[in-house]
Coordinates of C-alpha atoms in Angstrom, one line a residue:
X930 CA -13.4 -6.3 25.3
X931 CA -16.3 -9.0 24.8
X932 CA -18.8 -8.4 21.9
X933 CA -19.1 -8.2 17.8
X934 CA -17.8 -5.3 16.4
X935 CA -20.8 -2.3 15.6
X936 CA -21.2 -2.5 12.3
X937 CA -19.9 0.4 10.8
X938 CA -16.3 0.7 12.5
X939 CA -15.3 1.2 9.1
X940 CA -17.0 3.9 8.6
X941 CA -15.9 6.3 11.5
X942 CA -12.9 6.1 10.1
X943 CA -12.6 9.9 8.6
X944 CA -10.7 11.1 6.3
X945 CA -10.9 11.9 2.9
X946 CA -7.2 12.0 2.3
X947 CA -4.4 10.3 0.5
X948 CA -3.1 8.5 3.2
X949 CA -6.5 7.4 5.3
X950 CA -7.4 6.6 1.7
X951 CA -4.6 4.7 0.9
X952 CA -5.3 2.7 4.7
X953 CA -9.4 2.0 4.2
X954 CA -8.2 0.1 1.2
X955 CA -5.8 -2.4 2.3
X956 CA -8.0 -2.6 4.8
X957 CA -10.4 -3.9 2.3
X958 CA -7.4 -5.9 0.7
X959 CA -6.6 -7.4 3.9
X960 CA -9.8 -8.3 6.3
X961 CA -11.0 -11.0 4.4
X962 CA -7.5 -13.0 4.9
X963 CA -7.3 -15.9 7.2
X964 CA -4.1 -15.8 8.2
X965 CA -3.1 -13.2 11.9
X966 CA -2.1 -9.0 10.7
X967 CA 0.0 -7.1 13.0
X968 CA -1.4 -3.2 12.9
X969 CA 1.0 -0.2 14.2
X970 CA 1.2 3.7 14.2
X971 CA 1.7 5.7 16.8
X972 CA -0.8 6.1 20.1
X973 CA -3.9 7.5 19.4
X974 CA -4.0 6.9 16.1
X975 CA -7.3 4.1 16.3
X976 CA -5.8 1.0 16.0
X977 CA -8.8 -0.8 17.6
X978 CA -11.1 0.9 15.6
X979 CA -8.7 -0.3 12.7
X980 CA -8.9 -4.0 14.1
X981 CA -12.4 -3.4 14.7
X982 CA -13.2 -2.5 10.9
X983 CA -10.3 -4.9 10.2
X984 CA -13.2 -7.3 11.5
X985 CA -15.9 -6.3 9.6
X986 CA -14.0 -7.0 6.6
X987 CA -12.9 -10.5 7.2
X988 CA -14.6 -13.9 7.0
X989 CA -15.5 -13.6 10.6
X990 CA -17.3 -10.9 10.8
X991 CA -20.6 -13.0 12.5
X992 CA -18.3 -14.1 15.8
X993 CA -17.3 -11.5 18.6
X994 CA -14.6 -8.9 18.7
X995 CA -12.9 -9.3 21.5
X996 CA -9.9 -7.6 22.8
X997 CA -7.2 -7.4 24.9
X998 CA -4.9 -4.3 25.8
X999 CA -2.0 -7.2 27.1
X1000 CA -0.3 -3.8 28.7
X1001 CA -2.8 -3.6 31.6
X1002 CA -2.8 -7.2 33.2
X1003 CA -1.0 -8.4 35.5
X1004 CA 2.3 -10.3 33.8
X1005 CA 1.8 -12.9 36.7
X1006 CA -2.2 -13.0 35.9
X1007 CA -2.3 -12.6 31.7
X1008 CA -1.9 -16.4 31.1
X1009 CA -5.1 -16.9 33.3
X1010 CA -6.5 -14.0 31.5
X1011 CA -6.0 -14.9 27.9
X1012 CA -5.6 -19.0 28.3
X1013 CA -8.6 -19.8 31.4
X1014 CA -7.8 -21.9 34.3
X1015 CA -9.1 -25.2 36.4
X1016 CA -10.1 -24.3 39.5
X1017 CA -7.7 -24.6 41.9
X1018 CA -4.3 -24.1 39.7
X1019 CA -3.3 -21.6 41.6
X1020 CA -4.0 -19.0 45.5
X1021 CA -7.5 -17.5 44.3
X1022 CA -8.0 -19.7 41.6
X1023 CA -11.6 -21.2 43.3
X1024 CA -13.5 -22.3 40.4
X1025 CA -12.7 -23.4 36.6
X1026 CA -12.4 -20.1 34.3
X1027 CA -12.3 -19.5 30.4
X1028 CA -10.1 -17.7 29.0
X1029 CA -10.5 -14.8 26.3
X1030 CA -9.5 -17.2 23.8
X1031 CA -12.5 -19.0 24.0
X1032 CA -14.4 -16.0 24.0
X1033 CA -13.1 -15.0 20.6
X1034 CA -13.8 -18.5 18.8
X1035 CA -14.9 -18.2 15.9
X1036 CA -14.6 -14.6 16.1
X1037 CA -11.9 -12.3 16.4
X1038 CA -8.6 -11.8 19.3
X1039 CA -7.5 -8.0 19.1
X1040 CA -3.7 -7.8 20.9
X1041 CA -3.0 -4.7 22.2
X1042 CA 0.0 -3.1 22.9
X1043 CA 1.6 -6.4 22.4
X1044 CA 4.8 -3.8 22.0
X1045 CA 4.6 -4.4 25.9
X1046 CA 4.7 -8.2 26.7
X1047 CA 8.0 -9.4 28.7
X1048 CA 10.2 -11.8 26.9
X1049 CA 8.2 -15.2 28.8
X1050 CA 5.3 -13.9 27.7
X1051 CA 6.3 -13.7 24.8
X1052 CA 7.1 -16.7 24.2
X1053 CA 4.2 -18.4 25.3
X1054 CA 2.1 -16.6 22.9
X1055 CA 4.7 -18.4 20.1
X1056 CA 4.0 -21.3 21.0
X1057 CA 0.7 -20.5 20.4
X1058 CA 0.3 -18.4 17.0
X1059 CA 3.2 -21.4 16.0
X1060 CA 0.7 -24.5 17.3
X1061 CA -2.7 -23.3 18.2
X1062 CA -3.4 -24.5 20.6
X1063 CA -3.4 -24.1 24.7
X1064 CA -4.0 -25.0 28.0
X1065 CA -5.7 -23.3 31.3
X1066 CA -3.6 -22.7 33.8
X1067 CA -3.1 -26.1 35.4
X1068 CA -5.3 -28.0 33.3
X1069 CA -4.6 -31.3 30.6
X1070 CA -6.3 -31.2 28.3
X1071 CA -5.8 -29.1 24.6
X1072 CA -7.3 -26.6 23.2
X1073 CA -7.6 -25.5 19.9
X1074 CA -7.4 -22.0 18.8
X1075 CA -9.8 -21.2 16.4
X1076 CA -10.0 -17.0 16.4
X1077 CA -7.9 -14.7 14.0
X1078 CA -5.4 -13.1 15.4
X1079 CA -5.0 -9.5 15.2
X1080 CA -2.1 -7.2 16.9
X1081 CA -1.6 -4.2 17.3
X1082 CA 2.1 -2.4 18.7
X1083 CA 3.1 1.7 19.0
X1084 CA 6.5 0.1 19.8
X1085 CA 9.1 0.4 16.5
X1086 CA 9.6 -2.9 16.7
X1087 CA 12.7 -3.0 14.4
X1088 CA 14.2 -1.0 17.2
X1089 CA 13.1 -4.0 20.2
X1090 CA 14.3 -6.1 17.8
X1091 CA 17.6 -5.5 18.1
X1092 CA 18.0 -4.9 21.3
X1093 CA 16.5 -7.9 22.3
X1094 CA 13.6 -6.2 23.6
X1095 CA 11.3 -8.6 21.4
X1096 CA 11.3 -11.9 19.5
X1097 CA 12.8 -11.9 16.0
X1098 CA 9.8 -14.7 15.4
X1099 CA 7.3 -13.5 16.7
X1100 CA 7.4 -10.6 14.9
X1101 CA 7.1 -12.5 12.0
X1102 CA 4.9 -14.8 13.2
X1103 CA 2.4 -11.3 14.1
X1104 CA 3.1 -9.9 10.9
X1105 CA 2.1 -12.5 8.7
X1106 CA -0.1 -9.6 7.1
X1107 CA 0.6 -6.0 7.8
X1108 CA -0.6 -2.7 8.2
X1109 CA 0.1 0.8 9.9
X1110 CA -1.8 3.6 10.3
X1111 CA -0.3 7.1 9.2
X1112 CA 0.0 9.7 11.8
X1113 CA -2.0 12.9 12.4
X1114 CA 0.3 15.3 10.9
X1115 CA 0.3 13.0 8.1
X1116 CA -2.9 13.3 7.1
X1117 CA -4.1 17.2 7.8
X1118 CA -6.6 17.8 5.0
X1119 CA -8.7 15.2 7.4
X1120 CA -8.3 17.6 10.5
X1121 CA -11.3 19.7 9.5
X1122 CA -13.2 16.6 8.9
X1123 CA -12.5 15.1 12.7
X1124 CA -12.8 18.4 14.0
X1125 CA -16.5 18.8 13.3
X1126 CA -17.1 14.7 13.4
X1127 CA -16.3 15.6 17.9
X1128 CA -17.6 19.0 17.3
X1129 CA -21.7 17.2 16.4
X1130 CA -20.7 14.4 19.1
X1131 CA -19.8 16.5 22.1
X1132 CA -22.8 19.0 21.3
X1133 CA -25.2 16.0 21.7
X1134 CA -23.3 14.5 24.7
X1135 CA -22.8 17.5 26.3
X1136 CA -26.8 19.6 24.4
X1137 CA -24.7 22.4 24.0
X1138 CA -25.5 24.6 20.4
X1139 CA -21.7 25.0 19.1
X1140 CA -22.4 24.6 15.1
X1141 CA -18.9 26.1 14.5
X1142 CA -14.9 26.3 14.4
X1143 CA -13.6 30.0 13.2
X1144 CA -11.1 30.1 10.7
X1145 CA -7.8 30.6 12.9
X1146 CA -9.6 28.1 15.6
X1147 CA -9.0 25.5 12.7
X1148 CA -6.1 26.5 11.2
X1149 CA -5.1 26.8 15.1
X1150 CA -5.7 22.7 14.9
X1151 CA -4.3 21.8 11.1
X1152 CA -1.3 22.8 12.5
X1153 CA -0.2 21.2 15.4
X1154 CA 1.9 19.0 15.9
X1155 CA -0.5 15.9 17.8
X1156 CA 2.7 13.9 17.9
X1157 CA 1.9 12.9 21.4
X1158 CA -1.9 11.3 20.8
X1159 CA -3.0 11.9 17.7
X1160 CA -6.6 12.2 16.7
X1161 CA -6.5 11.3 20.4
X1162 CA -5.0 14.2 21.7
X1163 CA -7.5 16.4 19.3
X1164 CA -10.4 14.9 19.9
X1165 CA -10.0 15.5 24.0
X1166 CA -9.0 19.3 22.7
X1167 CA -12.4 19.5 20.6
X1168 CA -13.8 17.5 23.5
X1169 CA -12.7 20.3 26.2
X1170 CA -13.7 23.3 24.0
X1171 CA -17.7 22.4 23.4
X1172 CA -17.7 21.6 27.4
X1173 CA -16.8 24.9 28.2
X1174 CA -19.0 26.5 25.7
X1175 CA -21.9 27.5 27.1
X1176 CA -24.2 29.6 25.6
X1177 CA -21.2 30.6 22.2
X1178 CA -22.5 29.2 19.1
X1179 CA -17.9 29.4 17.9
X1180 CA -15.5 28.0 19.0
X1181 CA -12.5 30.0 18.7
X1182 CA -8.9 29.9 19.2
X1183 CA -9.3 30.8 23.3
X1184 CA -11.6 27.9 23.4
X1185 CA -8.8 26.0 22.6
X1186 CA -6.1 28.3 25.0
X1187 CA -4.3 25.9 27.4
X1188 CA -7.2 23.1 25.6
X1189 CA -4.0 22.1 22.6
X1190 CA -1.7 20.5 24.4
X1191 CA 2.4 21.3 23.8
X1192 CA 3.7 20.3 21.6
X1193 CA 2.9 22.6 18.6
X1194 CA 5.0 22.7 15.7
X1195 CA 4.9 26.7 14.3
X1196 CA 1.8 27.5 13.2
X1197 CA 1.0 30.8 10.3
X1198 CA -1.2 33.7 11.3
X1199 CA -3.8 34.1 9.2
X1200 CA -4.9 37.4 8.5
X1201 CA -8.8 38.2 9.8
X1202 CA -11.5 37.5 7.2
X1203 CA -12.8 40.7 7.5
X1204 CA -9.6 42.5 7.5
X1205 CA -8.6 44.6 4.3
X1206 CA -5.6 43.6 2.8
X1207 CA -3.9 45.9 2.7
X1208 CA -4.2 47.9 6.2
X1209 CA -0.9 47.8 7.9
X1210 CA -1.3 48.9 11.3
X1211 CA -4.0 45.0 11.7
X1212 CA -3.2 42.9 8.8
X1213 CA 0.0 40.1 7.8
X1214 CA 1.2 42.1 5.0
X1215 CA 4.3 44.9 5.4
X1216 CA 3.5 48.4 4.3
X1217 CA 7.9 49.2 3.2
X1218 CA 6.5 52.3 0.8
X1219 CA 8.3 54.7 3.2
X1220 CA 11.5 51.9 2.6
X1221 CA 12.4 52.9 -1.4
X1222 CA 14.8 55.5 -0.7
X1223 CA 17.1 54.2 2.9
X1224 CA 20.4 53.1 2.1
X1225 CA 19.2 49.2 1.6
X1226 CA 21.6 47.4 4.5
X1227 CA 19.6 50.1 6.8
X1228 CA 15.7 49.3 5.1
X1229 CA 16.2 45.3 5.2
X1230 CA 18.0 46.2 9.4
X1231 CA 14.5 47.8 9.0
X1232 CA 12.3 45.2 7.3
X1233 CA 13.4 42.7 9.7
X1234 CA 12.7 44.9 13.0
X1235 CA 9.1 44.7 11.9
X1236 CA 8.3 41.7 10.7
X1237 CA 9.9 40.6 14.3
X1238 CA 7.3 42.8 15.7
X1239 CA 4.7 41.9 13.5
X1240 CA 4.9 38.3 14.2
X1241 CA 5.8 38.1 18.0
X1242 CA 2.5 40.2 18.7
X1243 CA 0.4 38.1 16.6
X1244 CA 1.8 35.0 18.7
X1245 CA 1.7 36.0 21.1
X1246 CA -2.0 37.3 20.7
X1247 CA -2.4 33.7 19.3
X1248 CA -1.3 31.9 22.9
X1249 CA -3.8 34.9 25.6
X1250 CA -0.7 36.4 26.0
X1251 CA 1.2 33.1 27.9
X1252 CA 4.8 34.0 26.9
X1253 CA 5.5 29.8 27.3
X1254 CA 1.9 28.7 24.3
X1255 CA 3.4 31.6 23.2
X1256 CA 7.2 30.8 22.7
X1257 CA 5.7 27.2 21.1
X1258 CA 3.8 27.9 18.8
X1259 CA 7.0 30.2 17.1
X1260 CA 8.4 27.0 17.9
X1261 CA 11.0 28.6 20.2
X1262 CA 13.1 28.2 23.2
X1263 CA 11.0 29.5 25.6
X1264 CA 14.3 32.0 27.6
X1265 CA 14.9 33.0 22.9
X1266 CA 11.2 33.8 23.4
X1267 CA 11.7 35.9 25.8
X1268 CA 15.1 37.4 24.2
X1269 CA 13.2 38.9 21.1
X1270 CA 10.1 40.2 22.9
X1271 CA 12.7 42.0 25.4
X1272 CA 15.3 43.0 22.8
X1273 CA 11.7 44.1 20.5
X1274 CA 10.8 46.5 23.5
X1275 CA 7.4 44.9 23.0
X1276 CA 4.6 44.9 26.5
X1277 CA 2.7 42.9 27.6
X1278 CA -0.5 42.6 28.7
X1279 CA -1.7 40.0 31.5
X1280 CA -3.2 36.9 30.4
X1281 CA -7.3 36.8 30.1
X1282 CA -8.4 35.6 32.6
X1283 CA -9.6 31.2 31.6
X1284 CA -14.2 31.2 30.5
X1285 CA -16.4 30.0 32.2

């Protein structure tokens, strides 16, 4: 990806949580420094956006921002893509070509997914960073590396180094400066802000008029794990929900059925706002007044069953009576959850059809 990083990239890092404030402060502290910087974080946390924000705050902000996905380039083509090549250097090289390093001259070269490089390519990259010079494939002329290098990875590099899958000397070269992007589960206070940001984005893209997210749906989003793709996964869920809201003004729990990716942590099940606080037949507060004159052991046994019934029913409701999803919400194996509802003798209706 060639081009100048968009001004305001740092403003796209949404969040008011302490973790996000710390990240933004670290970006402002490290971005103006000239050394190589390593960005670490799980998949989907926004490492490229952070890299663009670093570029925007750096001394080379007026230069180009060139992003390279190291995992997406075939190993046999990596040198040619990065360094360029001379005409005739290999089969198919019909003309001389400059590489991505030259495209990033006087700007930022962003090497994403650096942990996916083979040991051979790691050695070549280490030589580039040590000598600050390179040659096009098949050429003799040496050229200077005149770009600030920013790298990123989701790989646990310490483990990779111990397993001899990543060079320790390369790690030290890349991480002269280092920052970590927090996962979404460590900044849950930002989920509502992010959800509405994506809601507005896809309202505009899909010409929808969704203007709110129901409290129960927000609670579902705030308690999901998001551990596989973090912010990217949250955006995907909002995008899918908005795309299907042709005439609705509100996203509900039903809007996210099968669109909050499995792997959610157990969620709390809030009482609907319109519900009376002590409504025993619909609320979350169990009425124990009829148990006060009963033997303690029997009372506890009965209370546990009442709670289990209420809890299982609410998990099923949130999951639209999909037992696999309800088990995920409860943090249980499907077999254990199925045994629970069988023991409680719950009758489960068929899942509702998907809304158009």
